[in-house]
Amino acid sequence: MTGVLVMGAGSVGCYVGGLTQLAGVPVHFVGRPRVLAGLRRNGLRLTDQDGLDRSIPALELRLHDEPPAGLRPDLVLLCVKSGATAEAATALGLTLPQGTPVVSLQNGIGNADLARATTPQLHWHAGMVPFNVAELAPGHYHRGTGGALAVEASADDTALAAWQTALARIGMRLDLHANLAPVQWGKLLLNLNNPVNALSGRPLRDELLQRGYRRVLAALQEEALDLLDAAHRPVAQLTALPPRRLLALLRMPTLVFRLAAARMLRIDAKARSSMADDLAQGRTTEVDALCGEVVRLAESLHRAAPLNARMKALVQAWPQRRQAYSPDELLQALNLS
Ligand SMILES: NC(=O)c1ccc[n+]([C@@H]2O[C@H](COP(=O)([O-])OP(=O)(O)OC[C@H]3O[C@@H](n4cnc5c(N)ncnc54)[C@H](OP(=O)(O)O)[C@@H]3O)[C@@H](O)[C@H]2O)c1
């Protein structure tokens, strides 16, 4: 590969882009001044829960505040949050050659479609990042959980196959899927924990060890699964248990859950969902791309998704409250107690 462009150098962009550069591919990072300043000062350091600790010196980083004119990357990674998709897609369309492949490494279901509708001259692929990445310090990004990247592409797609080979050199698996929708919905079900985690005010592990929060998560997932069944949409299994059996596990007493879900609980003690950081910093969250997507699925079936609708409203009302919910308060707010 001659070059990859990361659009939106944040947690996912710096981690996946950094791995790509460590695999020997030149990477250009487009990001905000705050992030770029950290990278210029400290270089890029990547660590993970399995002991990876690699650094790229600042002098070897290609950093830009907008997509550089004249660049012809083999592949672009779109790594902005959902609310920034249309603007970033437009900016890419203004500089990249027609047909340039772009992978949306974003959560939710509709980002690649939105980008395609905004900028149809580029070749959009849906993607999925299964693991959690956190910025531990300026320029330092840490992967706190595991799993393989996934992208919608045919097995003979040249750009994706080349990236797959490059990532394999650095130990990162990339799976290509003819249809990514089941994987995206499988990931969305798991991401329904993001608003629960954000409103709990606790690290992920602590939150999951409280049965009340797990009951809220199970109820949100069950509502989504019932709608997906009604819509005949298959859901990929991304955890050790199939989605329906996961509901039962989440609802178990914590003692049982702790034993049975040891793998799921293999999360760094301090890891939080990035939605928690968004709330803390007063930024727009991605709750509409998660709970909002379940509500839209319900509407398409002329049904309702009251729990996901309420969860979305609670997250959006955070600026008026600014106080974490205890498990009982959250159960009550969703009429689940
Ligand atoms: N972090 C994770 O663990 C994780 C895991 C799986 C999937 N994801 C998904 O991956 C996507 C990215 O998440 P993230 O956590 O990496 O977000 P992030 O840390 O906020 O990174 C995105 C960065 O892109 C910047 N940006 C937005 N528009 C831009 C533009 N036009 N030009 C240049 N930079 C721009 C953002 O700046 P502003 O803040 O100023 O907009 C931000 O610095 C989301 O859809 C998320 O759900 C995240």
XYZ file of C-alpha atoms in Angstrom, residues 182 185-187 189-190 214 218 221 225 235-252 256-265:
38
model
C -25.865 -8.235 11.068
C -26.644 -4.593 14.717
C -24.738 -7.056 16.930
C -22.349 -4.233 17.853
C -26.808 -4.134 20.898
C -23.565 -4.107 22.885
C -27.305 -4.709 33.844
C -30.860 -6.152 29.169
C -31.279 -4.938 24.242
C -33.946 -7.728 19.632
C -27.956 -10.231 14.244
C -24.381 -11.489 14.443
C -23.146 -13.017 17.681
C -20.180 -10.922 18.835
C -19.850 -12.319 22.358
C -19.395 -15.832 23.750
C -23.187 -16.123 24.144
C -25.884 -15.494 21.508
C -27.709 -12.155 22.094
C -30.845 -13.702 23.685
C -28.836 -15.804 26.125
C -26.776 -12.742 27.013
C -29.998 -11.119 28.288
C -30.462 -13.933 30.787
C -26.836 -13.679 31.903
C -27.085 -9.900 32.407
C -30.109 -10.390 34.656
C -28.397 -12.964 36.915
C -23.198 -15.597 39.209
C -22.585 -12.928 36.559
C -19.053 -12.305 37.821
C -18.184 -15.999 37.414
C -20.020 -16.638 34.153
C -18.981 -13.411 32.430
C -15.299 -13.438 33.367
C -14.290 -12.861 29.736
C -16.723 -9.994 29.271
C -15.360 -8.415 32.437
